[in-house]
XYZ file of C-alpha atoms in Angstrom:
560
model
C -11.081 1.898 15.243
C -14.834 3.281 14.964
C -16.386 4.498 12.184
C -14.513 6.187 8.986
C -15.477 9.980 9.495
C -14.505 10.973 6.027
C -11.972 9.945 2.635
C -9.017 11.312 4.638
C -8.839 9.886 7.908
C -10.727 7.413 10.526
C -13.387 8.251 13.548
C -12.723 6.788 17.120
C -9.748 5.233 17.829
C -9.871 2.139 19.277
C -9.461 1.646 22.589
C -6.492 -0.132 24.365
C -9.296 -3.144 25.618
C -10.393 -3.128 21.605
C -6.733 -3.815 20.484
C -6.314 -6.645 23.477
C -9.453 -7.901 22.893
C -8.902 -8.197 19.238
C -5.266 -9.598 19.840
C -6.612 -12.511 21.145
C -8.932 -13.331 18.451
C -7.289 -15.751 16.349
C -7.455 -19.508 16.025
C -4.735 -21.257 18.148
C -4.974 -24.897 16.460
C -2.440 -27.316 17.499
C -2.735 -29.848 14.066
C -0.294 -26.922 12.462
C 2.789 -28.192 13.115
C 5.415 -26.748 15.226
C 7.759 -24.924 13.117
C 4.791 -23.152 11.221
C 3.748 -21.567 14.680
C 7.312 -20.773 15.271
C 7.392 -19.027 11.910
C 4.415 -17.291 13.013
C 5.800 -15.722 15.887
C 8.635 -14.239 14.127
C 6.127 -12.922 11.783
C 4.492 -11.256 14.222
C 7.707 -10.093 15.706
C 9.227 -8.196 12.025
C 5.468 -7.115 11.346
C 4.989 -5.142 15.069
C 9.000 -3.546 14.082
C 7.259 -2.387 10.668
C 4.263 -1.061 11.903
C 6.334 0.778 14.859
C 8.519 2.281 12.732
C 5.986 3.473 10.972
C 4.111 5.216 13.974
C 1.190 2.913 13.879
C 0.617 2.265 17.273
C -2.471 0.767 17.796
C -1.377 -1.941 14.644
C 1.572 -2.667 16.377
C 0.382 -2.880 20.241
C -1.754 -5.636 18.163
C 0.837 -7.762 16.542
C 3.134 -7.634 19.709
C 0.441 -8.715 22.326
C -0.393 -11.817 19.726
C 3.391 -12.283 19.767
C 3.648 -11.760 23.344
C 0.537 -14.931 23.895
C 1.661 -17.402 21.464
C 5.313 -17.144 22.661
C 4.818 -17.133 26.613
C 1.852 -19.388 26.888
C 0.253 -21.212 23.896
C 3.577 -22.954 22.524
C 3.983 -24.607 25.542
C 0.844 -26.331 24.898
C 1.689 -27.715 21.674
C 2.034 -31.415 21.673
C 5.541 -31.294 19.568
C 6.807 -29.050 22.682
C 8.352 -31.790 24.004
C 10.929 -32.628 21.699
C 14.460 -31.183 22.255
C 14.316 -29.075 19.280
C 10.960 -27.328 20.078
C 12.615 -26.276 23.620
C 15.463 -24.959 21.998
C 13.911 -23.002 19.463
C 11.218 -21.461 22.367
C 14.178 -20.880 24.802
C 15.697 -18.754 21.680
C 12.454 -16.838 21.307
C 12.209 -16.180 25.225
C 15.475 -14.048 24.947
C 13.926 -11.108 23.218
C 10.606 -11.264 24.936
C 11.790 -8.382 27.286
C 11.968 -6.288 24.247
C 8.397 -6.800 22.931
C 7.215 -5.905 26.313
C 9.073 -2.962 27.025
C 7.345 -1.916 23.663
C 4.020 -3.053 24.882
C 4.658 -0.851 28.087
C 5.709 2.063 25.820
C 3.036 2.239 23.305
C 0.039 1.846 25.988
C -0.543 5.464 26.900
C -0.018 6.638 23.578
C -2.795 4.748 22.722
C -4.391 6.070 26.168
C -3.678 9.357 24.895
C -4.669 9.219 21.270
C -7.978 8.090 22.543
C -8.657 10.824 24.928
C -7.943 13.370 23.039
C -10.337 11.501 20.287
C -13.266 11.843 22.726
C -12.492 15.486 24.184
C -12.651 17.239 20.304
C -15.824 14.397 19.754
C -17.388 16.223 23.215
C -16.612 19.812 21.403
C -18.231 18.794 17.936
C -21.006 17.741 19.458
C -21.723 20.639 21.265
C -21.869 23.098 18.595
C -24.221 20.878 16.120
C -26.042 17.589 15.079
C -25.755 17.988 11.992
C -22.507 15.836 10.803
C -24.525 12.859 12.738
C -27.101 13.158 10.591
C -25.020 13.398 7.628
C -23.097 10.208 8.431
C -26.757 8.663 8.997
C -27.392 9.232 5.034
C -24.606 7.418 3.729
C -24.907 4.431 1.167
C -25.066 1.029 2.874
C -21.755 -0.207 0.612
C -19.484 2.751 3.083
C -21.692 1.566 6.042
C -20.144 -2.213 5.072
C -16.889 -0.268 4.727
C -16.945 1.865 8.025
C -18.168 -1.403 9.960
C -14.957 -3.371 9.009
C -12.413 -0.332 9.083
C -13.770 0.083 12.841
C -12.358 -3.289 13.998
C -8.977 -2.646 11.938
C -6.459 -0.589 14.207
C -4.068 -0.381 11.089
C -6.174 2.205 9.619
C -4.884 5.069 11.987
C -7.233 8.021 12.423
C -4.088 10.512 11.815
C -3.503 8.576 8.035
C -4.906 9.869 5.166
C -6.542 6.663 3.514
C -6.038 6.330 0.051
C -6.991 3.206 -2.472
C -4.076 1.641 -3.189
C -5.733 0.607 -6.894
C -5.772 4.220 -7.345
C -2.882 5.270 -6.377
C -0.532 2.050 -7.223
C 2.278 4.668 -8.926
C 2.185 6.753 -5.052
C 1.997 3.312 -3.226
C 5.294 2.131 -4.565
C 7.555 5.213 -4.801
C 6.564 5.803 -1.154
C 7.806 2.157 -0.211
C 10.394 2.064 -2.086
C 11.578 5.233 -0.277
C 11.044 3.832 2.938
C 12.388 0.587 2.068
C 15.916 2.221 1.283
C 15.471 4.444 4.676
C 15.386 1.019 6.660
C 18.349 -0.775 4.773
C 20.072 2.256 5.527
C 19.358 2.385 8.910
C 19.445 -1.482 9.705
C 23.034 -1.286 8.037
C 24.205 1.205 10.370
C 23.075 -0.234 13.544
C 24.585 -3.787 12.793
C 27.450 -4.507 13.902
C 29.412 -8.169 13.394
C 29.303 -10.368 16.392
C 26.812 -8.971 17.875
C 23.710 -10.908 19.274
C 19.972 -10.403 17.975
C 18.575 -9.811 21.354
C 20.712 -7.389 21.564
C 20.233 -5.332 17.935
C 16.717 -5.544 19.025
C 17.434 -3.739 22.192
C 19.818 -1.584 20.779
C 17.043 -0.578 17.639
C 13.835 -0.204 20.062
C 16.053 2.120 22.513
C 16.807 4.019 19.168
C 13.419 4.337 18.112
C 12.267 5.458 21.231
C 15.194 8.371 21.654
C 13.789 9.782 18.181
C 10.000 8.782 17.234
C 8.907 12.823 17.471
C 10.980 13.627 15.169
C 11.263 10.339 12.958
C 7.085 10.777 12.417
C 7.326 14.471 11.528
C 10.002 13.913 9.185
C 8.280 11.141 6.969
C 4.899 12.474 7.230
C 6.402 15.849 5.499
C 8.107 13.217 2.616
C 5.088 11.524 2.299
C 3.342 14.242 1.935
C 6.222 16.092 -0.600
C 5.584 12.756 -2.792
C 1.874 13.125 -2.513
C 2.451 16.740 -3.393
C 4.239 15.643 -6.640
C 1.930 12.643 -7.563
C -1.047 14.833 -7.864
C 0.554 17.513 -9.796
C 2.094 15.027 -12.572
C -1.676 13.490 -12.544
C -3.124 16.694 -13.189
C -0.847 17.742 -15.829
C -1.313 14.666 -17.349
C -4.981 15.545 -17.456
C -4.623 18.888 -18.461
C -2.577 17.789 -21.648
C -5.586 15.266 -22.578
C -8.103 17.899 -22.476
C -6.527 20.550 -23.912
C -5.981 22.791 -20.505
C -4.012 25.358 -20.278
C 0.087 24.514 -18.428
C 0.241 24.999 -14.739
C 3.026 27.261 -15.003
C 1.589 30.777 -15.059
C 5.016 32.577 -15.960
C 5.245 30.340 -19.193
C 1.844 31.026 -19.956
C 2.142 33.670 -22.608
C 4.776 32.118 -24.768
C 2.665 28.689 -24.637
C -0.120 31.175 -26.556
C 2.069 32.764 -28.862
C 3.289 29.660 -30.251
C 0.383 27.404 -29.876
C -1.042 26.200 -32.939
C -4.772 26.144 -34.099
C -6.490 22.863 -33.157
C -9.149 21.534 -35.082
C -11.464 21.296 -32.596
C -12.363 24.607 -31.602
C -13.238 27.244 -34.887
C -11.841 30.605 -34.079
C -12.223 34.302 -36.011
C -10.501 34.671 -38.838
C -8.481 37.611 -37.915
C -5.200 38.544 -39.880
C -2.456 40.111 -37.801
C -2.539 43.688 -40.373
C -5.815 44.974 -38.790
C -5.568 43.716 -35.406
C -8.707 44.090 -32.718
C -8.494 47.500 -32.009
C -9.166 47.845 -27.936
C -8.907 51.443 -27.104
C -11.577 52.018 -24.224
C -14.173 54.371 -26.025
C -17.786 54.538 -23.766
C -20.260 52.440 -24.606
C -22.758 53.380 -27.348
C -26.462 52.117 -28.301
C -25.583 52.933 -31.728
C -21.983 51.534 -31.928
C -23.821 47.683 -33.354
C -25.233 49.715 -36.614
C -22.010 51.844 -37.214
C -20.809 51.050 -41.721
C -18.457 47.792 -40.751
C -17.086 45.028 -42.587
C -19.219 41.599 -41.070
C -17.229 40.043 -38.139
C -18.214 37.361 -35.423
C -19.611 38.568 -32.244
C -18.158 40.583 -30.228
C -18.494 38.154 -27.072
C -16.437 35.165 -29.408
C -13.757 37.569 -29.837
C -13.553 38.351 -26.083
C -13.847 34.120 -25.412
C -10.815 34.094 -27.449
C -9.138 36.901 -26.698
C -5.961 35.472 -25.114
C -4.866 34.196 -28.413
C -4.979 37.947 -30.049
C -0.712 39.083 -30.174
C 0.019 41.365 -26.811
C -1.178 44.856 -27.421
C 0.935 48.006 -26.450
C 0.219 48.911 -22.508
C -2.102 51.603 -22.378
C -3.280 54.085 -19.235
C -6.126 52.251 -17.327
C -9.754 53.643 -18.289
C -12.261 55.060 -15.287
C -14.999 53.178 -16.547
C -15.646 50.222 -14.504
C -18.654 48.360 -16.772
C -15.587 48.434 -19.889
C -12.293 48.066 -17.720
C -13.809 44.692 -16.022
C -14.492 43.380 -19.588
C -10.957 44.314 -21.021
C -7.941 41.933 -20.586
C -5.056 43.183 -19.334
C -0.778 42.120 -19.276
C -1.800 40.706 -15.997
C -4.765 38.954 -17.169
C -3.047 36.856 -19.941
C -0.955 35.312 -17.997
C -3.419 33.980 -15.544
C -4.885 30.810 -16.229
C -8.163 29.935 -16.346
C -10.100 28.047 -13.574
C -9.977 24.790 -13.992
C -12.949 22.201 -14.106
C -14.267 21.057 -10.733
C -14.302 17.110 -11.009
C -10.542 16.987 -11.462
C -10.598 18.476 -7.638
C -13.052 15.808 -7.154
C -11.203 12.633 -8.029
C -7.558 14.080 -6.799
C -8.614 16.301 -3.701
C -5.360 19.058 -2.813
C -3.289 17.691 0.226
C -4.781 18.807 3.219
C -2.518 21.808 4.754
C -1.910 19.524 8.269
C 0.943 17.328 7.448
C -0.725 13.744 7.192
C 0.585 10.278 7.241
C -0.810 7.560 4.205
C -2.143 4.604 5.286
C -3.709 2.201 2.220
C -7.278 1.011 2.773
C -8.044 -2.498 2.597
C -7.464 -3.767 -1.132
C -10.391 -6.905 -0.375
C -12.329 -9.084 1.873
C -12.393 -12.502 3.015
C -15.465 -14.296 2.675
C -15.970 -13.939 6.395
C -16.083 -9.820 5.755
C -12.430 -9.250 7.311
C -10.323 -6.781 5.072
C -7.026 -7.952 3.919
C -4.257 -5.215 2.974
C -3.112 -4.851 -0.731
C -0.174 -6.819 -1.990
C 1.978 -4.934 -4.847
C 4.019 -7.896 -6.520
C 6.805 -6.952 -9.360
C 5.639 -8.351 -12.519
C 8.764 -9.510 -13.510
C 9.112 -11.565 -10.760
C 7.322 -14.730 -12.300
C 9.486 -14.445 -15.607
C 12.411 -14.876 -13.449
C 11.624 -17.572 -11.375
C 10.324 -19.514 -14.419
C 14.377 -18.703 -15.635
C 15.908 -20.481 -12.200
C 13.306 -23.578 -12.282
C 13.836 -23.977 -16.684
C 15.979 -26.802 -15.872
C 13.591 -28.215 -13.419
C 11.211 -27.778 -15.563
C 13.024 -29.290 -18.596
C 13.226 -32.913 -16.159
C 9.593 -32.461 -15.398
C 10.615 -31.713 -11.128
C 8.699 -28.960 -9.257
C 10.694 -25.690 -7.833
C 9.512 -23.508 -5.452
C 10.800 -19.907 -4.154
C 9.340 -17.665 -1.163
C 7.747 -14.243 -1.800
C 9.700 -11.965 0.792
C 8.512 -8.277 1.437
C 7.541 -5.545 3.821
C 4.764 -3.913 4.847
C 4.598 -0.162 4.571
C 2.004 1.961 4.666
C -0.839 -0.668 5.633
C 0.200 -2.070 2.165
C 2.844 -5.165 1.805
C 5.469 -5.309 -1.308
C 7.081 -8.290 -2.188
C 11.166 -7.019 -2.662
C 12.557 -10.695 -2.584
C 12.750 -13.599 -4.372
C 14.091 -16.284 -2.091
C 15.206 -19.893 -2.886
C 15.458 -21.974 -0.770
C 16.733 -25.670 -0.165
C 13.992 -27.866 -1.265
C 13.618 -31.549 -2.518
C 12.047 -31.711 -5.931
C 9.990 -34.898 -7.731
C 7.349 -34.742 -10.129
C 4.792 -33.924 -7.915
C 6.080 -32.160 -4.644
C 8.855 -29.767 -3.590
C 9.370 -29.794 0.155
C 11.539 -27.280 1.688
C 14.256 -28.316 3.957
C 16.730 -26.824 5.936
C 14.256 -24.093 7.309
C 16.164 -23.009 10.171
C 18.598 -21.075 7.235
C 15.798 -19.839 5.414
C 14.132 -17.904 8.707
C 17.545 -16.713 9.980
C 17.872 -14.912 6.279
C 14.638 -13.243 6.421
C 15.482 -12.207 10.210
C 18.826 -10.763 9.283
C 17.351 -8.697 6.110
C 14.062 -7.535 7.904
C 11.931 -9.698 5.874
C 8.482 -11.248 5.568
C 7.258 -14.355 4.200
C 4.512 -13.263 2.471
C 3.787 -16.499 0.304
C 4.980 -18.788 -1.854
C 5.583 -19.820 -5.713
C 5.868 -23.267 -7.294
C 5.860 -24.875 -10.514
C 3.365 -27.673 -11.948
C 6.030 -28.955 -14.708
C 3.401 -31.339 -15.851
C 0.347 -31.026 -14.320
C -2.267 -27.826 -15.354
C -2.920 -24.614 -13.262
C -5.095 -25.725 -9.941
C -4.121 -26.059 -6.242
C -3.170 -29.597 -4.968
C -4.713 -30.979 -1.912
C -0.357 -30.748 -0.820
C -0.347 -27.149 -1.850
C -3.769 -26.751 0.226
C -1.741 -27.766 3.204
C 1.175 -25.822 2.838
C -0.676 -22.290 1.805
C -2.653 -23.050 5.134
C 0.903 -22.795 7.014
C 1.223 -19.368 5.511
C -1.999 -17.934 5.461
C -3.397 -19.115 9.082
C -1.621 -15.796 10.803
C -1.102 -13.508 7.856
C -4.539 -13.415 5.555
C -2.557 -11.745 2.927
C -0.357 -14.514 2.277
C -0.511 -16.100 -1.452
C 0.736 -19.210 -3.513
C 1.544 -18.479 -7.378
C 1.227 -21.842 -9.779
C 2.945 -21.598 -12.683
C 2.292 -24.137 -15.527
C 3.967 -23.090 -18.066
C 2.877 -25.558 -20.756
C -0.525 -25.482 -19.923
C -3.095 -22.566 -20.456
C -3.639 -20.997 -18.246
C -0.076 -20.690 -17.691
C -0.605 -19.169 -14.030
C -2.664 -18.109 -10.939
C -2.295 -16.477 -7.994
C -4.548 -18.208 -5.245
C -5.344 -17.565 -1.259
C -8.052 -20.103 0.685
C -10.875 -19.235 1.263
C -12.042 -18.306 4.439
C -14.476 -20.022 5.416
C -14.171 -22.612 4.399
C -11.063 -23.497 3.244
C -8.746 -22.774 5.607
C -10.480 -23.865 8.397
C -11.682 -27.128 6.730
C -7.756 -27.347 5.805
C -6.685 -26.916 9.208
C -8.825 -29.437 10.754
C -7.655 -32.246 8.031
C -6.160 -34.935 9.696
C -5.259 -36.908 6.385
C -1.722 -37.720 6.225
C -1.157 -38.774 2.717
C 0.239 -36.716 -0.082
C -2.556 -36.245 -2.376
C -6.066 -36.911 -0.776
C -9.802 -35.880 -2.056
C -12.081 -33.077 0.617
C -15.356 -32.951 0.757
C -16.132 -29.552 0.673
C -15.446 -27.557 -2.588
C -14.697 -23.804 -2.956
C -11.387 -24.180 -0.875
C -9.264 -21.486 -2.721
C -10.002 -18.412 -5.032
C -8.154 -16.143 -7.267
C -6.594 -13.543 -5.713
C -5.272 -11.002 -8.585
C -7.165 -7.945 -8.347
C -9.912 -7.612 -9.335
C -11.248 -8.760 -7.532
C -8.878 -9.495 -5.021
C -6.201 -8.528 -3.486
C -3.008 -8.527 -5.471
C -1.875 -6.040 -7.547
C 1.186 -6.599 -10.192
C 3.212 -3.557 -10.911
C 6.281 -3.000 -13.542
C 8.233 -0.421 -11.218
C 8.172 -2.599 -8.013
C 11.694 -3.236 -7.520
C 13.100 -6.941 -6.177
C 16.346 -9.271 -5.980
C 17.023 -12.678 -5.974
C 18.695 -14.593 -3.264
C 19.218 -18.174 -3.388
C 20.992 -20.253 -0.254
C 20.911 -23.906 -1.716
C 24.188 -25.386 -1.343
C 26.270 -24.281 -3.907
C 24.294 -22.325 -5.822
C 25.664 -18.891 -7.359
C 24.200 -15.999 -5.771
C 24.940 -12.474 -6.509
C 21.850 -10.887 -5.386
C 20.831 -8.886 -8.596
C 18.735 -6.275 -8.019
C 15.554 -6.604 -10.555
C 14.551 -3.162 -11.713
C 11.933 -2.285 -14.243
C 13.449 -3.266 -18.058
């Protein structure tokens, strides 16, 4: 994607070569063991569904072709590929292959299209005038950093309106919250017992592809209905802190009649026995020195005029210098224009129906953008609950982070525990076969991870270095929460660097559990601001725990 041409939407789509091109640009290293690659790929896999579903092409042509390499030629490379269980688990992966490339095959001369139709209106703009160019020439060098980075991201879709998602964190979450119950509802009807993945996966992309006209149009128009609604609460909001008139014109005149007089604006003192008498008489030089008792200005009164008590309806006058000063019925119950910079920081939704995308939230230290992460806040509260008697013995507990990704944006919906192996200073999972198959069946990501330190303080562990890297080395996004809850501070949300921590990570051959690096700076916060995370009270989420034996009702968490 080329440069951003303005707040609402993107320049030049990329290209189909671009998206290939960019595909292939990730680190294939072969010291991450097996089963994190194979994670990987079904990353990929439920990412490329999300970003189909929600009509963003050019993200999803991405994630599939990625998919598409790692499954059918760089696994085979991998030096654990030789062990029965690494065929089996490829050979499993191979049966929906045919799926991801019928989408490939699909999605291709959209992309063809989306791009020629880019460069035919670019060949009409620039035949009428220069001067946007040199508009877009004058811009700050902070967008210029901006529109450089968006141009390599094919997530940002030039039909999306792009919005902040610190902004807009409210809009961010009712959106995917709404979309989040749209795909349970949808993945519920087309599952049926018995039946095989490869096939649901057939079965769901044949689906999509009967309907995706009509499936865009109709969430665009919702999205843009909740969009619609957002703005107006925000500007009534507003309105009520600055003393503006409602937005309702036909409750307009009994807001006047019974509002009271504020102490911060001084009106006439006019009692309701002689009111303002406005009978239209023509104007006279001498009318200022007629025998009157002393009363303000006659422009005051007029300023203030709409508080005055509705005066008997009268035959219009001829003369157009008085009748354009007079208010009228009609007049009163119009409201008066509002001030410019609320347009400003809340622009109207444009009249085309528009999809949102979310702009990046940060940037690794290598200038790639990541996506914003919305995480409930309640979430960390409740897994400090489940791990109290962990805790209370002094063993570590960890849980995955499970979510979607909607709207360029990911939300973490699920709390998952999994089987693990606890000691003072380690929790490994185990059993990861069950904990994948979970996440397949419910449509879910892994995006991170979240662990006690029952008696150490809040830092990373060279261990926890290692594992975040298994997370983090194909989503950038990903995240590990420490909790240390007798210690101060009692938490931290962390992502590697990059550079250099993940690669120096990556290319670590030490096998012991705790051992020193020699390079510092290998992880940073990543709570925004300034990074990337963003904690939010009305995120919904549920728990779901497979160990062996343990009670699991799958509460939904809503906001207390």
């Amino acid at each position: 994607m080329a440069p951003i041409a303005n707040g609402d939407g993107l320049g030049r789509p990329m290209t189909v070569k671009e998206i290939s091109d960019r595909a292939q640009a990730f680190e294939w290293n072969k010291n991450i063991p097996f089963k994190h690659w194979l994670r990987t790929t079904q990353t990929l896999q439920q990412e490329a569904d999300m970003y189909l579903r929600d009509c963003n092409f050019a993200q999803a042509y991405l994630l599939y072709l990625r998919y598409s390499t790692l499954v059918l030629d760089l696994l085979k490379q991998h030096p654990e590929y030789k062990t029965p269980e690494a065929k089996k688990a490829l050979r499993t992966k191979l049966l929906t292959i045919d799926v991801v490339l019928n989408n490939l095959e699909k999605i291709k001369p959209i992309l063809e299209q989306q791009y020629a139709a880019w460069k035919e209106a670019q060949s009409k703009r620039n035949t009428k005038s220069n001067h946007h160019k040199q508009n877009s020439a004058d811009m700050s060098d902070e967008s210029s950093t901006y529109r450089q980075h968006a141009s390599k991201d094919p997530a940002l879709s030039s039909a999306s309106r792009l919005l902040d998602a610190g902004e807009y964190q409210d809009l961010a979450v009712e959106l995917a919250q709404k979309e989040i119950q749209r795909r349970d509802a949808g993945r519920r009807t087309t599952k049926r017992n018995g039946e095989a993945y490869r096939d649901q996966q057939q079965r769901r992309a044949a689906g999509f592809w009967e309907t995706w006209v009509d499936d865009i149009a109709e969430k665009q128009k919702a999205d843009e209905e909740v969009f619609r609604k957002q703005m107006e609460s925000t500007r009534r909001a507003l309105d009520g802190d600055t003393d503006l008139l409602p937005s309702d014109p036909k409750h307009t005149t009994d807001h006047l009649r019974d509002l009271p007089p504020s102490s911060s604006y001084h009106y006439p003192k006019i009692t309701r026995s002689t009111p303002v008498d406005y009978s239209p008489r023509p104007p006279s030089g001498n009318e200022s020195q007629a025998p009157q008792p002393p009363r303000p200005p006659k422009q005051q009164v007029l300023d203030h005029s709409l508080l005055v008590p509705e005066r008997p309806a009268k035959a219009p006058h001829p003369s157009e210098s008085l009748a354009h000063m007079t208010p009228t019925t009609k007049d009163s119950r119009e409201l008066p224009s509002r001030p410019p910079k609320l347009h400003d920081v809340h622009p109207e939704p444009p009249k085309k129906q528009q999809g949102v995308a979310f702009k990046p939230a940060a940037y690794l230290e290598n200038g790639e953008p990541i996506r914003p992460v919305f995480l409930p806040s309640q979430l960390r509260r409740r897994f400090l609950e489940i791990a109290s008697e962990n805790t209370r013995r002094g063993l570590e507990m960890c849980g995955i982070l499970c979510g979607t990704a909607v709207n360029n944006a990911l939300f973490v919906r699920c709390l998952l525990i999994p089987e693990q192996k606890c000691t003072s200073d380690t929790c490994e999972t185990e059993n990861e076969g069950s904990m994948l198959q979970y996440c397949v069946e419910e449509d879910l990501l892994m995006l991170g991870w979240i662990h006690t330190h029952p008696t150490q303080t809040c830092f990373m562990s060279s261990r926890d270095l290692h594992t975040q890297s298994g997370y983090q080395v194909m989503l950038p996004e990903s995240i590990a929460i420490v909790c240390a809850p007798r210690f101060e501070p009692s938490y931290g949300i962390f992502r590697l660097t990059n550079p250099p921590g993940l690669t120096h990570v990556l290319e670590c051959k030490q096998s012991s559990t705790f051992h020193a690096h020699s390079v510092d700076n290998l992880y940073t916060g990543a709570e925004h601001p300034p990074g990337h995370v963003y904690e939010h009270d009305g995120l919904e989420f549920f728990v779901h725990d497979i160990r062996p034996g343990a009670s699991n009702g799958t509460v939904l968490n809503k906001k207390i």
